[in-house]
Coordinates of C-alpha atoms in Angstrom, one line a residue:
Chain A
M8 CA -93.4 -95.6 117.3
L9 CA -91.2 -92.8 115.9
E10 CA -87.5 -93.5 115.4
I11 CA -84.8 -91.0 114.4
K12 CA -81.8 -93.0 113.4
N13 CA -78.2 -91.7 112.9
V14 CA -79.4 -88.3 111.7
T15 CA -76.8 -85.8 110.7
K16 CA -77.8 -82.3 109.9
I17 CA -75.3 -79.7 108.6
F18 CA -76.3 -76.1 107.9
N19 CA -74.5 -74.2 105.2
S20 CA -72.5 -77.3 104.2
G21 CA -69.2 -76.5 102.6
E22 CA -69.3 -72.8 103.5
A23 CA -67.3 -70.9 106.0
T24 CA -70.3 -70.7 108.2
E25 CA -70.8 -74.5 108.2
H26 CA -72.5 -75.6 111.3
R27 CA -73.0 -79.3 112.2
L28 CA -76.1 -79.4 114.4
F29 CA -76.7 -83.2 114.6
Q30 CA -74.1 -85.9 114.4
D31 CA -75.6 -89.4 114.4
F32 CA -78.5 -88.2 116.4
E33 CA -80.7 -91.0 117.8
L34 CA -84.2 -90.7 119.5
S35 CA -87.1 -93.0 119.6
V36 CA -90.6 -92.2 120.9
E37 CA -92.9 -95.0 122.0
D38 CA -96.6 -95.0 121.1
G39 CA -98.6 -93.1 123.7
E40 CA -95.6 -91.2 125.1
F41 CA -96.0 -87.5 125.7
V42 CA -92.4 -86.1 125.4
S43 CA -91.5 -82.6 126.5
V44 CA -88.3 -81.3 124.9
V45 CA -86.5 -78.4 126.6
G46 CA -83.2 -76.7 125.8
G47 CA -81.6 -73.3 125.1
N48 CA -81.7 -71.4 121.9
G49 CA -79.8 -73.2 119.1
S50 CA -79.9 -76.6 121.0
G51 CA -81.8 -78.1 118.0
K52 CA -85.3 -78.5 119.5
T53 CA -87.1 -76.9 116.6
S54 CA -84.8 -78.4 114.0
L55 CA -85.7 -81.7 115.5
L56 CA -89.4 -81.1 114.9
N57 CA -88.7 -79.8 111.4
I58 CA -86.7 -82.9 110.6
I59 CA -89.7 -85.0 111.8
C60 CA -92.2 -83.0 109.8
G61 CA -90.1 -82.9 106.7
N62 CA -89.5 -79.1 106.6
L63 CA -85.7 -79.6 107.0
P64 CA -83.7 -81.9 104.7
I65 CA -81.1 -84.1 106.4
E66 CA -77.6 -85.1 105.2
R67 CA -77.7 -88.6 106.6
G68 CA -79.9 -90.9 108.6
D69 CA -83.5 -92.0 108.6
V70 CA -86.8 -91.1 110.2
L71 CA -89.2 -94.0 110.7
I72 CA -92.8 -94.3 111.8
D73 CA -93.8 -97.8 112.9
G74 CA -90.7 -99.1 111.2
K75 CA -91.4 -97.5 107.9
S76 CA -89.1 -94.8 106.6
I77 CA -90.7 -91.4 106.0
A78 CA -87.4 -89.6 105.2
K79 CA -88.2 -89.4 101.5
E80 CA -91.8 -88.3 101.9
K81 CA -92.6 -84.6 101.2
D82 CA -93.8 -82.5 104.1
F83 CA -97.5 -82.6 103.0
V84 CA -97.5 -86.3 102.7
R85 CA -96.1 -86.7 106.2
C86 CA -98.8 -84.4 107.5
R87 CA -101.4 -87.2 106.9
R88 CA -100.1 -88.8 110.1
I89 CA -98.8 -85.8 111.9
G90 CA -100.7 -82.9 113.4
R91 CA -98.7 -79.8 114.3
V92 CA -99.5 -76.7 116.4
H93 CA -97.1 -73.8 115.9
Q94 CA -95.9 -71.0 118.2
N95 CA -97.8 -68.4 116.2
P96 CA -101.6 -69.0 116.6
A97 CA -102.1 -67.6 113.0
M98 CA -100.2 -70.5 111.5
G99 CA -102.8 -73.2 112.2
T100 CA -105.9 -71.6 110.9
A101 CA -107.1 -69.5 107.9
P102 CA -108.0 -66.1 109.3
N103 CA -110.5 -65.0 106.5
L104 CA -112.5 -68.3 106.7
T105 CA -115.1 -68.9 109.4
V106 CA -114.6 -71.2 112.3
L107 CA -117.0 -73.7 110.6
E108 CA -115.1 -73.5 107.3
N109 CA -111.8 -74.1 109.1
L110 CA -113.1 -77.1 111.0
S111 CA -114.7 -78.5 107.8
L112 CA -111.3 -78.3 106.2
A113 CA -109.6 -80.0 109.1
N114 CA -112.3 -82.7 109.1
N115 CA -111.3 -83.6 105.6
K116 CA -107.6 -83.7 106.3
G117 CA -105.7 -86.3 104.2
K118 CA -108.8 -87.0 102.0
R119 CA -109.6 -85.8 98.5
F120 CA -110.7 -82.1 98.2
G121 CA -113.0 -82.6 95.3
L122 CA -116.2 -80.9 94.1
S123 CA -118.5 -82.1 96.8
F124 CA -119.8 -79.4 99.2
G125 CA -117.2 -78.2 101.5
I126 CA -119.4 -77.8 104.5
N127 CA -121.6 -80.6 105.7
R128 CA -124.3 -79.0 107.8
R129 CA -125.1 -82.3 109.5
R130 CA -121.6 -82.2 111.0
K131 CA -122.4 -78.9 112.7
G132 CA -123.6 -80.6 115.9
F133 CA -120.3 -82.5 116.1
Y134 CA -118.2 -79.3 115.7
C135 CA -120.3 -77.6 118.3
E136 CA -119.7 -80.4 120.7
Q137 CA -115.9 -80.4 120.0
L138 CA -115.8 -76.6 120.5
A139 CA -117.9 -76.8 123.7
D140 CA -115.4 -79.3 125.0
L141 CA -112.7 -76.7 124.8
G142 CA -114.6 -74.8 127.4
L143 CA -113.8 -71.4 126.0
G144 CA -117.4 -70.5 124.9
L145 CA -116.6 -71.0 121.2
E146 CA -119.6 -73.2 120.4
D147 CA -121.7 -70.2 119.3
K148 CA -118.9 -68.8 117.2
L149 CA -119.1 -71.2 114.2
D150 CA -119.9 -68.4 111.7
V151 CA -117.3 -65.9 113.0
K152 CA -114.2 -65.4 111.0
M153 CA -111.2 -67.0 112.6
G154 CA -109.2 -63.7 112.4
A155 CA -111.7 -62.1 114.7
L156 CA -110.8 -64.5 117.6
S157 CA -108.2 -63.9 120.2
G158 CA -104.8 -65.7 120.0
G159 CA -105.7 -68.1 122.8
Q160 CA -109.0 -69.0 121.1
R161 CA -107.3 -69.5 117.7
Q162 CA -104.6 -71.7 119.4
A163 CA -107.3 -73.8 121.0
I164 CA -109.0 -74.3 117.6
S165 CA -105.6 -75.0 116.0
L166 CA -105.1 -77.7 118.6
L167 CA -108.6 -79.1 117.9
M168 CA -108.0 -78.9 114.1
A169 CA -104.6 -80.7 114.3
S170 CA -106.2 -83.6 116.2
L171 CA -109.7 -83.7 114.7
T172 CA -108.9 -86.6 112.4
P173 CA -106.9 -89.7 113.7
I174 CA -103.1 -88.9 113.6
D175 CA -100.1 -90.8 114.8
F176 CA -98.2 -87.9 116.2
L177 CA -99.0 -84.5 117.6
V178 CA -96.2 -82.1 117.3
L179 CA -96.3 -79.0 119.5
D180 CA -93.8 -76.3 118.6
E181 CA -93.7 -73.9 121.6
H182 CA -97.4 -73.6 121.2
T183 CA -98.0 -71.6 124.3
A184 CA -95.0 -69.3 124.0
A185 CA -96.9 -66.5 122.2
L186 CA -99.8 -66.4 124.7
D187 CA -100.2 -64.5 128.0
P188 CA -99.5 -66.6 131.1
K189 CA -103.1 -67.3 132.0
T190 CA -104.1 -68.3 128.4
A191 CA -101.0 -70.4 128.1
E192 CA -102.1 -72.3 131.2
V193 CA -105.6 -72.9 129.7
I194 CA -104.1 -74.1 126.4
M195 CA -101.6 -76.3 128.3
L196 CA -104.4 -78.0 130.3
L197 CA -106.4 -78.4 127.2
T198 CA -103.4 -80.0 125.4
D199 CA -102.9 -82.4 128.2
R200 CA -106.6 -83.4 128.2
L201 CA -106.8 -83.8 124.4
I202 CA -103.7 -86.0 124.4
R203 CA -105.1 -88.2 127.2
E204 CA -108.6 -88.4 125.7
K205 CA -107.5 -89.2 122.2
K206 CA -104.6 -91.3 123.4
L207 CA -102.1 -89.4 121.2
T208 CA -98.4 -89.7 121.0
A209 CA -97.0 -86.2 121.3
I210 CA -93.7 -84.2 121.2
M211 CA -93.8 -80.8 122.8
V212 CA -91.0 -78.3 122.5
T213 CA -91.2 -75.7 125.2
H214 CA -89.2 -73.0 126.9
N215 CA -91.3 -73.4 130.0
L216 CA -89.4 -75.8 132.3
R217 CA -92.4 -76.0 134.6
Y218 CA -94.7 -77.2 131.8
A219 CA -92.1 -79.8 130.9
L220 CA -92.0 -81.1 134.5
E221 CA -95.7 -81.0 135.1
Y222 CA -97.0 -82.4 131.9
G223 CA -96.1 -85.4 129.8
S224 CA -94.6 -88.8 130.5
R225 CA -91.0 -88.1 129.4
L226 CA -88.6 -85.1 129.6
I227 CA -85.7 -84.6 127.3
M228 CA -83.2 -81.8 127.6
M229 CA -81.1 -80.9 124.5
D230 CA -77.9 -79.0 124.1
R231 CA -76.1 -78.3 120.9
G232 CA -77.7 -81.2 119.0
T233 CA -77.4 -83.9 121.7
V234 CA -79.7 -85.2 124.4
V235 CA -78.2 -84.3 127.8
L236 CA -81.1 -85.5 130.0
D237 CA -83.7 -88.1 129.3
K238 CA -86.1 -89.2 132.0
K239 CA -89.3 -91.1 131.7
G240 CA -92.0 -92.7 133.8
D241 CA -91.3 -92.8 137.6
E242 CA -87.9 -91.3 137.1
K243 CA -89.5 -88.3 135.4
A244 CA -92.2 -88.1 138.1
R245 CA -89.5 -87.9 140.8
L246 CA -87.5 -85.3 138.9
C247 CA -87.7 -82.1 140.8
S248 CA -87.4 -78.6 139.3
D249 CA -84.1 -77.9 141.1
E250 CA -82.4 -80.8 139.2
V251 CA -83.6 -79.6 135.9
F252 CA -82.7 -76.0 136.5
E253 CA -79.3 -77.0 137.6
E254 CA -78.7 -79.0 134.5
F255 CA -80.1 -76.2 132.4
N256 CA -77.8 -73.7 134.1
K257 CA -74.7 -75.9 133.5
M258 CA -75.7 -75.9 129.9
S259 CA -76.0 -72.2 129.8
I260 CA -72.6 -71.8 131.3
R261 CA -71.2 -74.2 128.7
V262 CA -72.7 -72.1 126.0
S263 CA -71.2 -68.9 127.4
D264 CA -67.8 -70.6 127.7
G265 CA -68.1 -71.7 124.1
E266 CA -68.7 -68.1 123.1
L267 CA -65.7 -66.9 125.1
N268 CA -63.4 -69.3 123.3
Chain B
M8 CA -127.3 -41.6 75.4
L9 CA -129.2 -44.8 76.2
E10 CA -127.1 -46.5 73.5
M11 CA -124.0 -45.5 75.4
V12 CA -125.3 -46.8 78.7
V13 CA -126.2 -50.2 77.1
S14 CA -122.8 -50.6 75.4
T15 CA -121.0 -49.5 78.6
L16 CA -122.9 -52.1 80.6
T17 CA -122.1 -54.7 77.9
Q18 CA -118.4 -53.8 78.1
G19 CA -118.5 -54.0 81.9
L20 CA -120.1 -57.4 81.9
I21 CA -117.6 -58.8 79.3
Y22 CA -114.6 -57.5 81.2
A23 CA -116.1 -58.9 84.4
F24 CA -114.6 -62.1 83.3
I25 CA -111.1 -60.5 83.7
A26 CA -112.2 -59.3 87.1
Y27 CA -113.3 -62.9 88.1
G28 CA -109.9 -64.2 87.0
V29 CA -107.9 -61.4 88.8
Y30 CA -110.1 -61.8 91.9
I31 CA -109.1 -65.5 92.1
T32 CA -105.4 -64.9 91.7
Y33 CA -104.8 -61.6 93.5
S34 CA -107.5 -61.6 96.0
I35 CA -108.2 -65.3 96.9
L36 CA -104.8 -66.9 96.1
D37 CA -102.7 -63.8 96.9
F38 CA -100.7 -64.4 93.7
P39 CA -99.8 -61.3 91.6
D40 CA -100.4 -62.9 88.2
L41 CA -99.3 -61.0 85.1
T42 CA -100.2 -63.8 82.8
T43 CA -103.5 -61.9 82.2
D44 CA -102.0 -59.5 79.6
G45 CA -101.1 -62.6 77.5
S46 CA -104.0 -65.0 78.2
F47 CA -106.6 -62.3 77.4
P48 CA -105.4 -61.9 73.8
L49 CA -104.7 -65.6 73.6
G50 CA -108.4 -66.3 74.1
A51 CA -109.2 -63.7 71.4
A52 CA -106.6 -65.1 68.9
V53 CA -107.9 -68.6 69.3
T54 CA -111.4 -67.4 68.8
A55 CA -110.7 -65.2 65.8
V56 CA -108.9 -68.0 64.0
L57 CA -111.6 -70.6 64.8
L58 CA -114.3 -68.3 63.7
S59 CA -112.7 -67.4 60.4
K60 CA -112.2 -71.1 59.8
G61 CA -115.9 -71.6 60.2
C62 CA -116.0 -73.2 63.7
D63 CA -119.2 -73.2 65.7
P64 CA -119.2 -69.9 67.6
Y65 CA -120.2 -71.4 70.9
L66 CA -117.4 -74.0 70.6
T67 CA -114.8 -71.2 70.3
L68 CA -115.7 -70.2 73.9
A69 CA -114.7 -73.7 75.1
A70 CA -111.5 -73.5 73.0
A71 CA -110.6 -70.2 74.6
L72 CA -111.2 -71.5 78.1
L73 CA -108.9 -74.4 77.3
A74 CA -106.2 -72.2 75.8
G75 CA -106.4 -69.9 78.9
A76 CA -106.2 -72.9 81.2
L77 CA -102.9 -74.0 79.4
A78 CA -101.5 -70.5 79.9
G79 CA -102.4 -70.5 83.6
F80 CA -101.0 -74.0 84.0
F81 CA -97.7 -72.9 82.4
T82 CA -97.3 -70.0 84.8
G83 CA -98.2 -72.2 87.8
F84 CA -95.9 -75.0 86.7
I85 CA -92.8 -72.8 86.3
H86 CA -93.6 -71.1 89.6
V87 CA -94.3 -74.3 91.6
K88 CA -92.0 -76.8 90.0
L89 CA -89.1 -74.6 88.8
H90 CA -89.4 -72.2 91.8
I91 CA -89.6 -69.0 89.7
R92 CA -91.0 -66.1 91.7
D93 CA -94.7 -65.5 91.2
L94 CA -94.3 -62.1 89.4
L95 CA -91.5 -63.4 87.1
A96 CA -93.4 -66.6 86.3
G97 CA -96.3 -64.4 85.0
I98 CA -94.0 -62.1 83.1
I99 CA -92.3 -65.0 81.4
T100 CA -95.6 -66.5 80.3
M101 CA -97.0 -63.1 79.2
T102 CA -93.9 -62.4 77.1
A103 CA -94.0 -65.8 75.5
L104 CA -97.7 -65.5 74.8
F105 CA -97.1 -62.3 72.8
S106 CA -95.2 -64.2 70.2
I107 CA -97.6 -67.2 70.4
N108 CA -100.6 -64.9 69.9
L109 CA -98.9 -63.4 66.8
Q110 CA -98.3 -66.9 65.5
I111 CA -101.9 -67.8 66.0
G112 CA -103.7 -64.7 64.8
G113 CA -101.1 -62.5 63.2
S114 CA -101.0 -58.9 64.3
N115 CA -104.6 -58.2 63.3
L116 CA -107.5 -60.4 62.3
I117 CA -110.9 -59.1 61.2
I118 CA -113.9 -61.4 61.3
P119 CA -116.0 -60.9 58.2
R120 CA -119.5 -59.6 58.6
T121 CA -120.9 -62.7 57.1
T122 CA -119.4 -64.9 59.9
D123 CA -121.8 -65.8 62.7
T124 CA -120.8 -64.9 66.3
I125 CA -122.4 -65.9 69.5
F126 CA -124.5 -62.8 69.1
S127 CA -125.8 -63.7 65.7
A128 CA -125.7 -67.5 65.5
A129 CA -129.0 -69.3 64.9
P130 CA -129.6 -70.5 68.5
T131 CA -129.1 -67.0 69.8
M132 CA -131.4 -65.6 67.2
A133 CA -134.1 -68.2 68.0
V134 CA -134.3 -66.9 71.5
F135 CA -133.4 -63.3 71.3
G136 CA -134.0 -62.6 67.6
G137 CA -136.6 -60.0 68.4
L138 CA -134.0 -57.7 69.9
S139 CA -131.7 -55.3 68.1
L140 CA -128.0 -56.3 68.0
L141 CA -127.2 -53.8 70.8
Y142 CA -129.6 -55.3 73.2
R143 CA -128.9 -58.9 72.1
K144 CA -125.2 -58.3 73.0
L145 CA -126.2 -57.0 76.4
I146 CA -128.5 -59.9 77.2
V147 CA -126.1 -62.6 75.9
V148 CA -123.2 -61.2 77.8
C149 CA -125.3 -60.7 80.9
L150 CA -126.4 -64.3 80.8
L151 CA -122.8 -65.5 80.4
A152 CA -121.6 -63.4 83.2
L153 CA -124.4 -64.6 85.5
I154 CA -123.8 -68.3 84.6
F155 CA -120.1 -68.0 85.4
K156 CA -120.8 -66.1 88.6
I157 CA -123.1 -68.8 89.8
L158 CA -120.6 -71.5 88.8
L159 CA -117.8 -69.7 90.6
D160 CA -119.9 -69.2 93.8
L161 CA -120.8 -72.9 93.7
Y162 CA -117.2 -73.8 93.2
F163 CA -116.0 -71.7 96.2
S164 CA -118.3 -73.7 98.4
T165 CA -116.9 -77.1 97.4
K166 CA -114.1 -78.8 99.2
S167 CA -111.7 -77.8 96.4
G168 CA -112.9 -74.2 96.5
L169 CA -112.6 -74.0 100.2
L170 CA -109.0 -75.3 100.0
L171 CA -108.2 -72.7 97.3
R172 CA -109.4 -70.0 99.6
A173 CA -107.4 -71.4 102.5
A174 CA -104.3 -71.6 100.3
G175 CA -104.3 -67.8 99.8
D176 CA -105.2 -67.2 103.4
N177 CA -102.6 -69.5 105.0
A178 CA -100.6 -71.7 102.7
N179 CA -99.2 -73.5 105.7
L180 CA -102.7 -74.8 106.6
V181 CA -102.9 -76.5 103.2
T182 CA -99.7 -78.5 104.0
A183 CA -101.1 -79.3 107.4
L184 CA -104.2 -80.8 105.7
A185 CA -101.8 -83.1 103.9
Q186 CA -102.4 -81.4 100.5
D187 CA -99.8 -80.2 98.0
K188 CA -100.1 -76.4 98.1
G189 CA -98.3 -76.1 94.8
R190 CA -101.1 -78.1 93.1
V191 CA -103.7 -75.8 94.7
K192 CA -101.9 -72.7 93.3
I193 CA -101.7 -74.2 89.8
L194 CA -105.4 -75.0 89.9
G195 CA -106.2 -71.4 90.9
L196 CA -104.1 -70.1 88.0
V197 CA -105.7 -72.5 85.6
I198 CA -109.2 -71.4 86.6
S199 CA -108.3 -67.7 86.6
N200 CA -106.6 -67.6 83.2
S201 CA -109.3 -69.7 81.5
L202 CA -111.8 -67.1 82.6
I203 CA -109.5 -64.3 81.4
A204 CA -109.1 -66.0 78.0
L205 CA -112.9 -66.3 77.9
A206 CA -113.1 -62.5 78.3
G207 CA -110.8 -62.2 75.3
A208 CA -113.0 -64.6 73.3
I209 CA -116.2 -62.7 74.0
V210 CA -114.4 -59.4 73.1
C211 CA -113.4 -60.9 69.8
H212 CA -117.0 -62.0 69.1
E213 CA -118.2 -58.5 70.1
Q214 CA -115.7 -56.4 68.1
R215 CA -115.3 -59.0 65.3
S216 CA -111.5 -58.5 65.5
F217 CA -108.4 -59.6 67.2
S218 CA -105.2 -57.5 67.7
A219 CA -102.0 -58.7 69.2
T220 CA -101.8 -55.6 71.4
M221 CA -105.2 -55.9 72.9
G222 CA -103.8 -57.5 76.1
T223 CA -101.9 -54.4 77.2
G224 CA -103.1 -53.1 80.5
Q225 CA -105.8 -55.7 81.1
V226 CA -104.3 -56.8 84.4
V227 CA -104.5 -53.2 85.6
F228 CA -108.1 -53.1 84.5
G229 CA -108.9 -56.3 86.4
L230 CA -107.1 -55.2 89.5
A231 CA -108.9 -51.8 89.5
S232 CA -112.3 -53.6 89.1
V233 CA -111.6 -55.9 91.9
I234 CA -110.4 -53.2 94.2
I235 CA -113.3 -50.9 93.4
G236 CA -115.8 -53.8 93.9
I237 CA -114.2 -55.1 97.1
S238 CA -113.8 -51.6 98.7
L239 CA -117.3 -50.6 97.9
F240 CA -118.8 -53.7 99.5
R241 CA -116.3 -54.2 102.3
K242 CA -118.9 -53.4 105.0
L243 CA -121.6 -55.5 103.4
S244 CA -120.5 -59.1 104.1
F245 CA -123.5 -60.6 102.5
V246 CA -122.4 -59.3 99.0
R247 CA -120.3 -62.1 97.5
G248 CA -116.9 -61.3 96.0
T249 CA -118.0 -62.3 92.5
T250 CA -120.9 -59.8 92.7
A251 CA -118.6 -57.1 94.0
V252 CA -116.2 -57.5 91.1
I253 CA -118.9 -57.4 88.4
I254 CA -120.1 -54.1 89.8
G255 CA -116.5 -52.9 90.0
S256 CA -115.9 -53.8 86.4
I257 CA -119.1 -52.0 85.2
L258 CA -118.2 -48.9 87.2
Y259 CA -114.6 -48.8 85.8
K260 CA -115.8 -49.2 82.3
A261 CA -118.3 -46.4 83.0
C262 CA -115.6 -44.1 84.1
I263 CA -113.6 -44.8 81.0
S264 CA -116.5 -44.3 78.6
A265 CA -117.4 -41.1 80.4
A266 CA -113.8 -39.9 79.9
L267 CA -114.0 -40.8 76.2
S268 CA -117.4 -39.1 75.7
L269 CA -115.9 -35.9 77.2
G270 CA -113.6 -35.8 74.2
L271 CA -110.6 -37.8 75.4
P272 CA -108.6 -39.0 72.4
A273 CA -108.6 -42.8 72.2
N274 CA -104.8 -42.9 72.1
L275 CA -104.8 -41.7 75.8
L276 CA -107.0 -44.6 76.9
K277 CA -104.3 -46.6 78.6
L278 CA -103.0 -43.5 80.3
V279 CA -106.5 -42.9 81.7
T280 CA -106.7 -46.5 82.7
A281 CA -103.5 -46.2 84.7
V282 CA -104.3 -42.9 86.3
L283 CA -107.7 -44.1 87.3
F284 CA -106.1 -47.2 88.8
L285 CA -103.7 -45.0 90.8
L286 CA -106.7 -42.9 92.0
V287 CA -108.5 -46.1 93.0
L288 CA -105.5 -47.4 94.9
V289 CA -105.0 -44.1 96.8
F290 CA -108.7 -43.5 97.6
S291 CA -109.5 -47.0 98.6
G292 CA -106.6 -46.7 101.2
R293 CA -105.0 -49.8 99.7
R294 CA -101.5 -49.1 98.3
G295 CA -101.3 -52.6 96.8
E296 CA -98.9 -54.1 99.3
E297 CA -101.5 -56.2 101.0
I298 CA -103.5 -56.8 97.9
I299 CA -107.3 -56.8 98.4
R300 CA -108.1 -59.6 100.9
A301 CA -111.6 -60.7 100.2

C-alpha cells in the first residue's frame, strides 16, 4: 500500500513567485489498485508522481510504502520497488544499445552491476517470449538498436522493461500522450494486460478522459493540488463520461476565473 | 623512411591509450572531460620519479594507472557530489594537477641512459632481445595496446560496462535500474584517466623524460583520434569502438609526423594539432555539439 500523508509542497519558497501546490495532501493507494489520475495543467498530477518517485523534494509530510517511510530515500533507491514509464518513449530505454542489451539491463534491475557478463544468452528465449507477448512483432528484433525502433515500439519495450522484475508500483506518466491515436490505443491495451497479468499496483496520469474511464479500478480528478473527484470499484464503473466531463469543465471555468482575478 | 613509419606507428599506439580514455568519457559517457591534460603528465611524472628512484619499470605502469585513477576520481567526485559542471570539474582538476605534477617531477626530469625502462628491462630483453630498440619499442607498445583493447572490450560486455554505456546514452535509465548514476560517472572517469595516465607513463619510458608542459593539447589529440576513428568506421558496425580509435590515433600521429618531415618547425606542433582537429571536425560533419556517439 502506498500512502501520501500530510504532504506540503511549495515551489520557489520565500520568493515573490512562491506557489503552494500541495497543502496537507493525502492519498492512499491499495495493493492491486489501478488508479487513473486526470486534471488540467498545473493541477499537480505530475508533481504527485515526482513526489512518489523522489524527483521532487517536499517541505512537509511523508510518503510510505507498506507502512515504511520512503521520504528520505534517494530517487534511485526508490526505483528498486517502482517502475516508471514516461511520456517520452526515449526516456525509458538506451537508444544506442540493442533491444537485447536493454532488456538484459532491465533484467538486472536493483541487483549488482558487477563484472559478470552483461548478456546471458540463455535468457534469450525468455526475452523473445516476453517480446512476442507484446504482439508487435518485436521478437526478431533483439539485435536491433533501440533507437531504430518506432516510438510505439520503444514505449512497449519501456513498459516491459519497467515491469520485467518484480515491483511494488508501476508509475505511468502520460505514457501514451506522445503517440499517435492508434499506437496509443495499442499501448493502453498492453498496459492494462500487463497490469492484470502481473497483478501490479499502478498509478496512471493521463490527459485522456476516455482512458481514465475505460481502464483502471479507480479514478481521481485533481485540481490545484487537491482531489476533487475520487471514485473506485462499482462507483467508478457506473461513472459516465458526461459526469466526468462536467466536473472537468467546472474546473476549467474555475481556473479561468482565477486568472481573471 | 621505414624508421619513420615504425616510430610513427609506435607513437600512434602509445597515444591510443589517450584515445581509449577520451573514447570512454566523450563518446560513451558523454562527459567532456578536460582532466586529460593533467592526468597524462601526472602518469609521466610518477613514472619518471619512480624510475629515477630505481623502481621496477613494470611497476611504474601500475603506479601511473593508480595516479590517473585518483585524478579521475577527483573530477568525478567534485562533479557528482559538489555539483560542479562537467567542463569546470575537469578544468579544476587539470589546473590543480599542473602544480602537483611540478611538485612530483619538477619542470623537467631526464631518465639516465643507464636506467632500465619497459623497453630495456631484463624480462623484455629475454623475449625481444633479438630486435633493435626501434622494433622492440613497437612490439612492446603494440602488445600493451592490444592487451588493454581486449580488456576494455571485455569490460564493455560486463554488467558494469553495459551500465556505463547506458549511463552516457540515457542517464535516466540508470536511475530507473535503481543504480546511482553519479557512481557510474565516477567509475567511467576513473577508468578513462587511469588509461590516460598510462599513456603518459609509456611516453616517459619511451622518451626517457618528463616535462611539466607535456600535457598541453592532449585532450585535443584524443578527441581528434576518436572522431577520425569513429567517423571512418561509422558504416562498419562490426568494427569495435576501441579498434576504431587505435586506427584514429595512428592516422593522426601519421599526419603530424608527415607535417614535421615536410619541414614544419617543432614549435608549431600544437598549432598543427589544433588546425588538424578543426579540419577533422569540419570534414567529419560533426561540429562537436553532439560529440561522437559510438
